[in-house]
Each structure stands twice: as structure tokens, then as C-alpha cells.
Tab-separated table of N, CA and C in Angstrom:
chain	number	residue	atom	x	y	z
Q	1	MET	N	0.944	-1.125	-0.040
Q	1	MET	CA	-0.370	-0.079	0.034
Q	1	MET	C	1.010	1.051	-0.015
Q	2	ALA	N	0.359	2.200	-0.729
Q	2	ALA	CA	1.382	3.604	-0.682
Q	2	ALA	C	1.023	4.129	0.412
Q	3	ARG	N	2.202	5.125	0.295
Q	3	ARG	CA	2.251	5.983	1.578
Q	3	ARG	C	1.453	7.216	1.485
Q	4	PRO	N	0.692	7.687	2.473
Q	4	PRO	CA	-0.166	9.122	2.472
Q	4	PRO	C	0.741	9.543	1.467
Q	5	ALA	N	-0.217	10.462	0.706
Q	5	ALA	CA	0.159	11.392	-0.592
Q	5	ALA	C	0.656	12.816	-0.431
Q	6	GLN	N	1.808	12.917	-1.008
Q	6	GLN	CA	2.642	14.493	-0.976
Q	6	GLN	C	2.332	14.716	-2.468
Q	7	ALA	N	2.412	15.781	-2.706
Q	7	ALA	CA	2.547	16.202	-4.228
Q	7	ALA	C	4.153	15.793	-4.503
Q	8	ALA	N	4.533	15.453	-5.724
Q	8	ALA	CA	5.739	15.225	-6.214
Q	8	ALA	C	6.832	16.230	-5.840
Q	9	THR	N	6.337	17.395	-5.370
Q	9	THR	CA	7.257	18.421	-5.231
Q	9	THR	C	7.595	18.550	-3.665
Q	10	GLY	N	6.377	17.815	-3.132
Q	10	GLY	CA	6.908	17.397	-1.491
Q	10	GLY	C	5.568	18.703	-0.769
Q	11	ASP	N	4.983	19.424	-1.643
Q	11	ASP	CA	3.967	20.022	-1.392
Q	11	ASP	C	2.487	19.647	-1.140
Q	12	ALA	N	2.417	19.266	-0.051
Q	12	ALA	CA	1.251	18.470	0.431
Q	12	ALA	C	-0.021	19.947	0.182
Q	13	GLY	N	0.262	21.273	0.220
Q	13	GLY	CA	-0.827	22.012	0.367
Q	13	GLY	C	-1.353	22.281	-1.343
Q	14	SER	N	-0.652	21.864	-2.516
Q	14	SER	CA	-0.681	22.200	-3.833
Q	14	SER	C	-1.235	20.745	-4.056
Q	15	LEU	N	-1.195	19.833	-3.555
Q	15	LEU	CA	-2.102	18.708	-3.820
Q	15	LEU	C	-3.500	18.920	-3.396
Q	16	THR	N	-3.277	19.436	-2.070
Q	16	THR	CA	-4.912	19.642	-1.332
Q	16	THR	C	-5.513	20.487	-2.577
Q	17	GLN	N	-4.929	21.531	-3.013
Q	17	GLN	CA	-5.582	22.454	-3.910
Q	17	GLN	C	-6.279	21.904	-5.011
Q	18	ILE	N	-5.061	21.128	-5.481
Q	18	ILE	CA	-5.355	20.538	-7.186
Q	18	ILE	C	-6.653	19.588	-6.825
Q	19	LEU	N	-6.845	18.573	-5.783
Q	19	LEU	CA	-7.723	17.385	-5.541
Q	19	LEU	C	-8.862	18.139	-5.646
Q	20	ASN	N	-9.013	19.390	-4.526
Q	20	ASN	CA	-10.037	20.094	-4.460
Q	20	ASN	C	-10.757	20.750	-5.761
Q	21	ALA	N	-9.724	21.348	-6.477
Q	21	ALA	CA	-10.442	21.780	-7.873
Q	21	ALA	C	-11.051	21.084	-8.302
Q	22	GLY	N	-10.454	19.884	-8.488
Q	22	GLY	CA	-11.647	18.649	-9.609
Q	22	GLY	C	-12.810	18.677	-8.389
Q	23	ARG	N	-12.637	18.528	-7.296
Q	23	ARG	CA	-14.170	18.526	-6.674
Q	23	ARG	C	-14.699	19.636	-6.944
Q	24	SER	N	-14.504	20.952	-7.082
Q	24	SER	CA	-15.166	22.381	-7.537
Q	24	SER	C	-15.986	21.616	-9.137
Q	25	VAL	N	-15.164	21.004	-9.788
Q	25	VAL	CA	-15.978	20.669	-11.181
Q	25	VAL	C	-16.709	19.701	-10.962
Q	26	GLN	N	-16.718	18.714	-10.029
Q	26	GLN	CA	-17.831	18.244	-9.607
Q	26	GLN	C	-18.945	18.775	-8.918
Q	27	LYS	N	-18.801	19.937	-8.275
Q	27	LYS	CA	-19.809	20.636	-7.375
Q	27	LYS	C	-19.984	19.916	-6.260
Q	28	LEU	N	-18.777	19.880	-5.678
Q	28	LEU	CA	-18.592	19.303	-4.430
Q	28	LEU	C	-18.034	20.280	-3.543
Q	29	PRO	N	-18.052	20.365	-1.961
Q	29	PRO	CA	-17.341	20.993	-1.322
Q	29	PRO	C	-15.972	20.782	-1.118
Q	30	ALA	N	-14.997	22.029	-0.810
Q	30	ALA	CA	-13.779	21.603	-0.673
Q	30	ALA	C	-13.592	20.679	0.823
Q	31	LEU	N	-12.434	20.106	0.452
Q	31	LEU	CA	-12.221	18.890	1.946
Q	31	LEU	C	-11.321	19.811	2.563
Q	32	PRO	N	-10.817	19.632	3.712
Q	32	PRO	CA	-9.671	19.924	4.278
Q	32	PRO	C	-8.386	19.081	4.066
Q	33	ALA	N	-7.428	19.772	4.283
Q	33	ALA	CA	-6.303	18.828	3.959
Q	33	ALA	C	-6.127	17.711	4.317
Q	34	SER	N	-6.168	17.095	5.511
Q	34	SER	CA	-6.391	15.773	6.141
Q	34	SER	C	-7.289	14.922	5.523
Q	35	MET	N	-8.405	15.426	5.358
Q	35	MET	CA	-9.351	14.469	4.429
Q	35	MET	C	-8.969	14.441	2.895
Q	36	ALA	N	-8.448	15.808	2.213
Q	36	ALA	CA	-7.547	15.324	0.807
Q	36	ALA	C	-6.749	14.551	0.618
Q	37	LEU	N	-6.090	14.863	1.640
Q	37	LEU	CA	-4.658	14.028	1.591
Q	37	LEU	C	-5.336	12.070	2.221
Q	38	ALA	N	-6.035	11.991	2.577
Q	38	ALA	CA	-6.236	10.607	2.955
Q	38	ALA	C	-7.781	10.336	1.622
Q	39	SER	N	-7.913	11.120	0.395
Q	39	SER	CA	-8.985	10.582	-0.249
Q	39	SER	C	-8.506	9.605	-1.080
Q	40	PRO	N	-9.328	8.562	-1.754
Q	40	PRO	CA	-8.683	7.702	-2.728
Q	40	PRO	C	-8.030	8.278	-4.184
Q	41	GLN	N	-8.551	9.599	-4.208
Q	41	GLN	CA	-7.705	10.280	-5.149
Q	41	GLN	C	-6.271	10.540	-4.896
Q	42	ALA	N	-6.014	10.945	-3.654
Q	42	ALA	CA	-4.868	11.161	-3.323
Q	42	ALA	C	-3.739	9.659	-3.247
Q	43	LYS	N	-4.407	8.735	-2.855
Q	43	LYS	CA	-4.038	7.784	-2.584
Q	43	LYS	C	-3.738	6.885	-4.016
Q	44	MET	N	-4.277	7.070	-5.004
Q	44	MET	CA	-4.191	6.704	-6.154
Q	44	MET	C	-2.553	7.279	-6.908
Q	45	TYR	N	-2.767	8.827	-6.524
Q	45	TYR	CA	-1.509	9.850	-7.158
Q	45	TYR	C	-0.449	9.097	-6.582
Q	46	ALA	N	-0.753	8.482	-5.054
Q	46	ALA	CA	0.618	8.256	-4.344
Q	46	ALA	C	1.034	6.570	-4.727
Q	47	ALA	N	0.228	6.033	-4.747
Q	47	ALA	CA	0.336	4.224	-5.809
Q	47	ALA	C	0.789	4.487	-6.886
Q	48	MET	N	0.664	5.142	-7.871
Q	48	MET	CA	0.870	5.733	-9.185
Q	48	MET	C	2.566	6.199	-9.052
Q	49	ASN	N	2.817	6.942	-7.822
Q	49	ASN	CA	4.246	7.278	-8.207
Q	49	ASN	C	5.085	6.646	-7.586
Q	50	ALA	N	4.579	5.753	-6.783
Q	50	ALA	CA	5.286	4.392	-5.893
Q	50	ALA	C	5.523	3.673	-6.888
Q	51	ALA	N	4.825	3.036	-8.034
Q	51	ALA	CA	5.046	2.266	-8.816
Q	51	ALA	C	6.243	3.014	-10.014
Q	52	ARG	N	6.269	4.685	-10.200
Q	52	ARG	CA	6.930	4.923	-11.205
Q	52	ARG	C	8.656	4.872	-10.104
Q	53	THR	N	8.715	5.031	-9.120
Q	53	THR	CA	9.611	5.203	-8.493
Q	53	THR	C	10.188	4.127	-8.149
Q	54	ARG	N	9.589	2.744	-7.844
Q	54	ARG	CA	10.131	1.552	-8.060
Q	54	ARG	C	10.712	1.186	-9.449
Q	55	SER	N	10.349	1.580	-10.608
Q	55	SER	CA	10.621	1.789	-12.080
Q	55	SER	C	11.889	3.025	-12.314
Q	56	GLY	N	12.362	3.433	-11.290
Q	56	GLY	CA	13.377	4.340	-11.206
Q	56	GLY	C	13.156	5.470	-12.283
Q	57	LEU	N	11.977	6.027	-12.239
Q	57	LEU	CA	11.633	7.094	-12.660
Q	57	LEU	C	11.178	8.049	-11.186
Q	58	GLN	N	11.176	9.499	-11.978
Q	58	GLN	CA	10.979	10.242	-11.102
Q	58	GLN	C	9.223	10.393	-10.848
Q	59	PRO	N	8.670	11.024	-9.774
Q	59	PRO	CA	7.324	10.653	-9.524
Q	59	PRO	C	7.052	11.877	-10.398
Q	60	ALA	N	5.556	11.899	-10.935
Q	60	ALA	CA	4.787	12.738	-12.041
Q	60	ALA	C	4.308	13.963	-10.789
Q	61	ALA	N	4.548	15.014	-11.406
Q	61	ALA	CA	3.704	16.120	-10.246
Q	61	ALA	C	2.488	16.295	-10.702
Q	62	ILE	N	1.581	16.759	-9.713
Q	62	ILE	CA	-0.061	16.509	-10.081
Q	62	ILE	C	-0.206	17.858	-10.523
Q	63	SER	N	-0.932	17.900	-11.731
Q	63	SER	CA	-1.320	19.057	-12.754
Q	63	SER	C	-2.830	19.884	-12.306
Q	64	ARG	N	-2.798	20.598	-11.899
Q	64	ARG	CA	-4.310	21.148	-12.257
Q	64	ARG	C	-4.937	21.008	-13.271
Q	65	SER	N	-4.409	21.369	-14.261
Q	65	SER	CA	-5.226	20.986	-15.624
Q	65	SER	C	-5.737	19.880	-15.828
Q	66	LEU	N	-4.649	19.288	-15.743
Q	66	LEU	CA	-4.724	17.441	-16.383
Q	66	LEU	C	-6.011	17.033	-15.151
Q	67	THR	N	-5.941	17.536	-14.152
Q	67	THR	CA	-6.823	16.880	-13.010
Q	67	THR	C	-8.444	17.459	-13.637
Q	68	ILE	N	-8.442	18.805	-13.787
Q	68	ILE	CA	-9.598	19.038	-13.887
Q	68	ILE	C	-10.122	18.597	-15.703
Q	69	ALA	N	-9.151	17.991	-16.089
Q	69	ALA	CA	-9.628	17.380	-17.815
Q	69	ALA	C	-9.912	16.297	-17.402
Q	70	SER	N	-9.307	15.112	-16.237
Q	70	SER	CA	-9.866	14.095	-15.870
Q	70	SER	C	-10.934	14.336	-15.219
Q	71	THR	N	-11.466	14.915	-14.548
Q	71	THR	CA	-12.656	15.178	-13.698
Q	71	THR	C	-14.041	15.070	-14.446
Q	72	ARG	N	-13.678	16.118	-15.803
Q	72	ARG	CA	-14.228	15.980	-16.444
Q	72	ARG	C	-15.085	14.933	-17.303
Q	73	TYR	N	-13.469	14.333	-17.840
Q	73	TYR	CA	-13.963	13.244	-18.325
Q	73	TYR	C	-14.758	12.175	-17.633
Q	74	ALA	N	-14.247	12.050	-16.219
Q	74	ALA	CA	-14.532	11.189	-15.406
Q	74	ALA	C	-16.365	11.308	-15.182
Q	75	GLN	N	-16.572	12.384	-15.179
Q	75	GLN	CA	-18.160	12.972	-15.118
Q	75	GLN	C	-18.973	12.454	-16.385
Q	76	THR	N	-18.326	12.625	-17.357
Q	76	THR	CA	-19.241	12.385	-19.095
Q	76	THR	C	-19.071	10.674	-18.875
Q	77	LEU	N	-18.131	10.406	-18.814
Q	77	LEU	CA	-18.025	8.384	-18.469
Q	77	LEU	C	-19.383	8.183	-17.659
Q	78	ALA	N	-19.289	8.779	-16.826
Q	78	ALA	CA	-20.325	8.269	-15.491
Q	78	ALA	C	-21.680	8.619	-15.914
Q	79	SER	N	-22.234	9.886	-16.461
Q	79	SER	CA	-23.213	10.183	-16.579
Q	79	SER	C	-24.159	9.707	-17.836
Q	80	HIS	N	-23.091	9.069	-18.916
Q	80	HIS	CA	-23.278	8.532	-19.882
Q	80	HIS	C	-23.374	7.047	-20.385
Q	81	HIS	N	-23.187	6.833	-18.868
Q	81	HIS	CA	-22.631	4.965	-18.825
Q	81	HIS	C	-21.838	4.566	-19.794
Q	82	LEU	N	-20.655	5.485	-19.755
Q	82	LEU	CA	-19.741	4.750	-20.990
Q	82	LEU	C	-18.745	4.607	-20.460
Q	83	PHE	N	-17.890	3.477	-20.800
Q	83	PHE	CA	-16.342	3.571	-20.471
Q	83	PHE	C	-15.523	3.234	-21.768
Q	84	GLN	N	-14.960	4.148	-22.447
Q	84	GLN	CA	-13.985	4.175	-23.258
Q	84	GLN	C	-13.156	5.710	-23.380
Q	85	HIS	N	-12.249	5.502	-24.014
Q	85	HIS	CA	-10.894	6.640	-24.158
Q	85	HIS	C	-11.634	7.628	-25.002
Q	86	ALA	N	-11.164	8.878	-24.629
Q	86	ALA	CA	-11.710	9.951	-25.037
Q	86	ALA	C	-11.066	9.922	-26.617
Q	87	THR	N	-11.874	10.272	-28.087
Q	87	THR	CA	-11.039	10.375	-29.192
Q	87	THR	C	-10.265	11.767	-29.277
Q	88	ARG	N	-10.509	12.711	-28.240
Q	88	ARG	CA	-9.765	13.833	-28.145
Q	88	ARG	C	-9.721	14.313	-26.678
Q	89	ILE	N	-8.426	14.630	-26.274
Q	89	ILE	CA	-8.170	14.923	-24.656
Q	89	ILE	C	-8.238	16.150	-24.902
Q	90	ARG	N	-8.929	17.222	-24.327
Q	90	ARG	CA	-8.857	18.676	-24.037
Q	90	ARG	C	-8.361	18.605	-22.718
Q	91	THR	N	-7.176	19.520	-22.923
Q	91	THR	CA	-6.237	19.964	-21.912
Q	91	THR	C	-5.503	20.927	-22.298
Q	92	SER	N	-4.733	21.483	-21.309
Q	92	SER	CA	-3.866	22.968	-21.273
Q	92	SER	C	-3.022	22.280	-22.846
Q	93	ARG	N	-2.931	23.557	-23.451
Q	93	ARG	CA	-1.441	23.801	-24.725
Q	93	ARG	C	-0.281	23.512	-24.047
Q	94	ALA	N	-0.151	23.494	-22.559
Q	94	ALA	CA	1.404	23.382	-22.073
Q	94	ALA	C	1.748	21.726	-22.445
Q	95	PHE	N	1.069	20.732	-22.467
Q	95	PHE	CA	1.448	19.636	-23.031
Q	95	PHE	C	1.695	19.380	-24.359
Q	96	SER	N	2.856	18.744	-24.516
Q	96	SER	CA	2.954	18.376	-26.073
Q	96	SER	C	2.320	16.895	-26.399
Q	97	LEU	N	2.170	16.407	-25.305
Q	97	LEU	CA	2.077	14.735	-25.291
Q	97	LEU	C	0.718	14.226	-24.320
Q	98	VAL	N	-0.384	13.986	-24.328
Q	98	VAL	CA	-1.145	13.426	-23.102
Q	98	VAL	C	-1.458	11.931	-23.458
Q	99	GLY	N	-1.107	11.354	-22.407
Q	99	GLY	CA	-1.618	9.770	-22.085
Q	99	GLY	C	-2.663	9.484	-21.602
Q	100	GLU	N	-3.507	8.465	-21.644
Q	100	GLU	CA	-4.665	8.298	-21.039
Q	100	GLU	C	-4.869	6.958	-20.729
Q	101	ILE	N	-4.835	6.770	-19.145
Q	101	ILE	CA	-5.254	5.374	-18.636
Q	101	ILE	C	-6.781	5.214	-17.720
Q	102	LEU	N	-7.442	4.479	-18.396
Q	102	LEU	CA	-9.190	4.245	-17.590
Q	102	LEU	C	-9.048	2.833	-16.709
Q	103	ALA	N	-9.763	3.187	-15.937
Q	103	ALA	CA	-9.972	1.690	-15.028
Q	103	ALA	C	-11.425	1.942	-14.952
Q	104	ARG	N	-11.979	0.717	-14.718
Q	104	ARG	CA	-13.450	0.475	-13.755
Q	104	ARG	C	-13.401	-0.596	-13.200
Q	105	SER	N	-13.646	-0.258	-11.717
Q	105	SER	CA	-13.407	-1.649	-10.422
Q	105	SER	C	-15.251	-1.349	-9.936
Q	106	PRO	N	-15.795	-2.907	-9.683
Q	106	PRO	CA	-17.265	-2.858	-9.192
Q	106	PRO	C	-17.280	-2.455	-7.538
Q	107	GLY	N	-18.260	-1.556	-7.818
Q	107	GLY	CA	-18.867	-1.363	-6.373
Q	107	GLY	C	-18.167	0.305	-5.940
Q	108	ARG	N	-18.910	0.590	-5.018
Q	108	ARG	CA	-18.788	1.935	-4.500
Q	108	ARG	C	-17.237	2.378	-4.129
Q	109	ARG	N	-16.685	1.304	-3.716
Q	109	ARG	CA	-15.010	1.283	-2.723
Q	109	ARG	C	-13.848	1.381	-3.835
Q	110	PRO	N	-13.277	2.578	-3.987
Q	110	PRO	CA	-12.381	2.324	-4.984
Q	110	PRO	C	-11.442	1.725	-4.724
Q	111	SER	N	-10.781	0.769	-5.826
Q	111	SER	CA	-9.686	-0.074	-5.610
Q	111	SER	C	-8.529	0.460	-5.933
Q	112	ILE	N	-7.464	0.595	-5.037
Q	112	ILE	CA	-6.100	1.464	-5.539
Q	112	ILE	C	-4.939	0.394	-6.301
Q	113	ASP	N	-4.406	-0.379	-5.374
Q	113	ASP	CA	-3.267	-1.249	-5.582
Q	113	ASP	C	-3.584	-2.101	-6.499
Q	114	PRO	N	-4.899	-2.858	-6.532
Q	114	PRO	CA	-5.335	-3.654	-7.942
Q	114	PRO	C	-5.587	-2.991	-9.200
Q	115	VAL	N	-5.787	-1.514	-9.282
Q	115	VAL	CA	-5.835	-0.838	-10.497
Q	115	VAL	C	-4.477	-0.639	-11.128
Q	116	VAL	N	-3.677	-0.146	-9.943
Q	116	VAL	CA	-2.455	0.124	-10.367
Q	116	VAL	C	-1.731	-1.111	-10.749
Q	117	ASN	N	-1.801	-2.175	-10.138
Q	117	ASN	CA	-1.197	-3.441	-10.511
Q	117	ASN	C	-1.688	-4.144	-11.839
Q	118	ALA	N	-2.928	-3.402	-12.063
Q	118	ALA	CA	-3.811	-3.896	-13.691
Q	118	ALA	C	-3.082	-2.878	-14.786
Q	119	TRP	N	-2.769	-1.941	-14.220
Q	119	TRP	CA	-2.027	-1.125	-15.313
Q	119	TRP	C	-0.679	-1.328	-15.681
Q	120	ILE	N	-0.010	-1.572	-14.654
Q	120	ILE	CA	1.433	-2.085	-14.879
Q	120	ILE	C	1.532	-3.605	-15.697
Q	121	ASP	N	0.592	-4.613	-15.296
Q	121	ASP	CA	0.533	-5.602	-16.346
Q	121	ASP	C	0.029	-5.449	-17.607
Q	122	SER	N	-0.305	-4.168	-17.684
Q	122	SER	CA	-0.772	-4.290	-19.173
Q	122	SER	C	-0.126	-3.905	-20.230
Q	123	PRO	N	0.126	-4.232	-21.425
Q	123	PRO	CA	1.187	-3.887	-22.344
Q	123	PRO	C	0.689	-2.236	-23.097
Q	124	ILE	N	-0.654	-2.399	-22.982
Q	124	ILE	CA	-0.911	-1.181	-23.112
Q	124	ILE	C	-0.655	0.094	-22.188
Q	125	HIS	N	-0.832	-0.244	-20.758
Q	125	HIS	CA	-1.492	1.029	-19.620
Q	125	HIS	C	0.072	1.086	-19.668
Q	126	ARG	N	0.838	0.366	-19.583
Q	126	ARG	CA	2.238	0.124	-18.754
Q	126	ARG	C	3.402	1.352	-19.057
Q	127	PRO	N	3.650	1.398	-20.286
Q	127	PRO	CA	3.904	2.385	-21.173
Q	127	PRO	C	3.477	4.031	-20.901
Q	128	ILE	N	2.309	3.814	-20.667
Q	128	ILE	CA	1.621	5.230	-20.290
Q	128	ILE	C	2.187	5.946	-18.533
Q	129	LEU	N	1.805	4.674	-18.060
Q	129	LEU	CA	1.950	4.828	-16.250
Q	129	LEU	C	3.845	5.132	-15.844
Q	130	LEU	N	4.237	4.271	-16.556
Q	130	LEU	CA	6.044	4.386	-16.368
Q	130	LEU	C	6.448	5.161	-17.532
Q	131	GLY	N	5.877	5.841	-18.151
Q	131	GLY	CA	6.665	7.021	-19.310
Q	131	GLY	C	7.306	7.533	-18.772
Q	132	GLY	N	8.566	7.186	-19.088
Q	132	GLY	CA	9.546	9.095	-18.531
Q	132	GLY	C	9.251	9.513	-19.269
Q	133	GLN	N	8.499	9.937	-20.460
Q	133	GLN	CA	8.363	10.705	-21.034
Q	133	GLN	C	7.668	12.122	-20.452
Q	134	TYR	N	6.552	11.429	-19.059
Q	134	TYR	CA	5.679	12.493	-18.767
Q	134	TYR	C	6.187	12.677	-17.269
Q	135	GLN	N	5.851	13.953	-16.910
Q	135	GLN	CA	6.569	14.802	-16.245
Q	135	GLN	C	5.272	15.261	-15.061
Q	136	ALA	N	3.755	14.736	-15.760
Q	136	ALA	CA	2.408	15.543	-15.263
Q	136	ALA	C	1.484	14.809	-15.239
Q	137	VAL	N	0.310	14.414	-14.053
Q	137	VAL	CA	-0.540	13.979	-13.888
Q	137	VAL	C	-1.760	14.488	-13.385
Q	138	GLY	N	-2.525	14.222	-13.980
Q	138	GLY	CA	-4.265	14.417	-13.062
Q	138	GLY	C	-5.147	13.365	-13.297
Q	139	LEU	N	-5.743	13.164	-12.238
Q	139	LEU	CA	-6.810	12.010	-12.177
Q	139	LEU	C	-7.843	12.285	-11.620
Q	140	ALA	N	-9.034	11.468	-11.618
Q	140	ALA	CA	-10.290	11.499	-11.173
Q	140	ALA	C	-10.678	10.287	-11.410
Q	141	MET	N	-11.862	10.178	-10.327
Q	141	MET	CA	-13.120	9.136	-10.040
Q	141	MET	C	-14.458	9.257	-9.932
Q	142	ALA	N	-14.963	8.487	-10.903
Q	142	ALA	CA	-16.392	8.933	-10.580
Q	142	ALA	C	-17.135	7.653	-10.417
Q	143	GLU	N	-18.466	7.429	-9.585
Q	143	GLU	CA	-19.018	6.491	-9.487
Q	143	GLU	C	-20.276	6.404	-10.342
Q	144	ALA	N	-20.585	5.121	-11.140
Q	144	ALA	CA	-21.466	4.845	-12.092
Q	144	ALA	C	-21.965	3.769	-11.902
Q	145	LYS	N	-23.577	3.642	-12.327
Q	145	LYS	CA	-24.122	2.182	-12.744
Q	145	LYS	C	-24.072	1.888	-14.432
Q	146	TYR	N	-23.644	0.723	-14.351
Q	146	TYR	CA	-23.370	0.221	-15.427
Q	146	TYR	C	-24.292	-1.241	-15.447
Q	147	ASP	N	-25.367	-1.011	-15.905
Q	147	ASP	CA	-26.383	-2.283	-15.991
Q	147	ASP	C	-26.811	-2.548	-14.754
Q	148	GLY	N	-27.180	-1.800	-14.006
Q	148	GLY	CA	-27.761	-2.131	-12.436
Q	148	GLY	C	-26.479	-1.887	-11.498
Q	149	GLN	N	-25.297	-2.300	-11.847
Q	149	GLN	CA	-24.165	-2.470	-10.796
Q	149	GLN	C	-23.534	-1.253	-10.547
Q	150	TRP	N	-23.253	-0.817	-9.505
Q	150	TRP	CA	-22.092	0.257	-9.162
Q	150	TRP	C	-20.786	-0.171	-9.555
Q	151	TRP	N	-20.030	0.899	-9.979
Q	151	TRP	CA	-18.764	0.785	-10.658
Q	151	TRP	C	-18.187	1.921	-10.087
Q	152	THR	N	-16.693	2.043	-9.960
Q	152	THR	CA	-15.911	3.131	-9.765
Q	152	THR	C	-14.877	3.202	-11.089
Q	153	VAL	N	-15.125	4.603	-11.590
Q	153	VAL	CA	-14.435	4.517	-13.026
Q	153	VAL	C	-13.035	5.539	-12.530
Q	154	TRP	N	-11.928	5.330	-12.807
Q	154	TRP	CA	-10.682	5.964	-12.736
Q	154	TRP	C	-10.194	6.749	-13.997
Q	155	VAL	N	-9.945	7.934	-14.383
Q	155	VAL	CA	-9.420	8.522	-15.447
Q	155	VAL	C	-8.377	9.002	-15.331
Q	156	VAL	N	-6.981	8.528	-15.655
Q	156	VAL	CA	-5.613	9.436	-15.300
Q	156	VAL	C	-5.269	9.619	-16.801
Q	157	ARG	N	-4.323	10.801	-16.821
Q	157	ARG	CA	-3.826	11.771	-17.578
Q	157	ARG	C	-2.540	11.915	-17.446
Q	158	PHE	N	-1.785	11.889	-18.037
Q	158	PHE	CA	-0.203	12.150	-18.228
Q	158	PHE	C	0.167	12.942	-19.186
Q	159	GLY	N	0.717	13.838	-18.716
Q	159	GLY	CA	1.306	15.013	-19.804
Q	159	GLY	C	3.094	15.086	-19.493
Q	160	LYS	N	3.543	15.336	-21.033
Q	160	LYS	CA	4.647	15.781	-20.895
Q	160	LYS	C	4.621	17.515	-21.687
Q	161	ARG	N	5.251	17.945	-20.712
Q	161	ARG	CA	5.760	19.358	-21.093
Q	161	ARG	C	6.648	19.559	-22.634
């Protein structure tokens, strides 16, 4: 299990602010830092960066624009009962390359480590998660019903500046 989350720069305040920016898109109230840093999104951020570090890579810095774009897309997937990659990823022009990984796990309790492990084991997702060309990441999750069953949907976008 990953340690409590901190921004790649070591600034837990910025991680809290960026995760709360994602909550704002969802029209949810901001969380105090202690709750934001214990959230599933913060745990996923920490788990992904732990995987990157184990592979000899630098952690990816949390990105406000990628987090907001991921949040909007997670909401779209959930509200339309879809699970598919975006045909066009809308985010800041600051990124010359963006990679997207998605996951869906059953239930309303977000899976973290099993999802990260599945991405690492996937020949399609591994090069994105462990891509040294990416320096930034944004992530979001949403809950959605598919065929009457609740699922947690993850949208993660990595960016190269």
C-alpha cells in the first residue's frame, strides 16, 4: 500500500488545492487538507508515483489542468454510462503529449493497488503509467451504474511538457 500522498514537489498544500479543484468541477465542497490527503484520489496519486519510483522514474507532479480535464471526462463517462477512451483529450496547451489510462472496478469502494497493478501488467497501459516522457499527471474518479451495478471509474491523464 502506498504511503500517504504528497505532491511530487513535496508540497502537500498544492496537492490538496488541486484535488479540491477537481471536486469543484464536480460541484462538491472542498475538503480540509487532512481529508483531501486521505482521499482515494490522493492514495491513487501516491500509488502511481510509488510504481514510477520503483521503476527508477521521477514521480509525476500533480497537474491542475490534467486533474480538471480528468474530472470532466470521468463525469462524462459516469453520466452517459460509458467506458471508453476519449477521442480527443482536452487539456492545457502546455502539454505536447498526453497519455490516458482508464480503469473500472466494481462497487463504490475505490480499488487502488489492484488497479495500479493491472495497469502495470497491461502492455497498453504500462508505457503510459511508467512513461519517462511524462512529468505531470491528473486524475479523477467517479461512481456510475452500469447495467444496474455500481462501479468506480478512474480517469488518469499524464502530460509531457
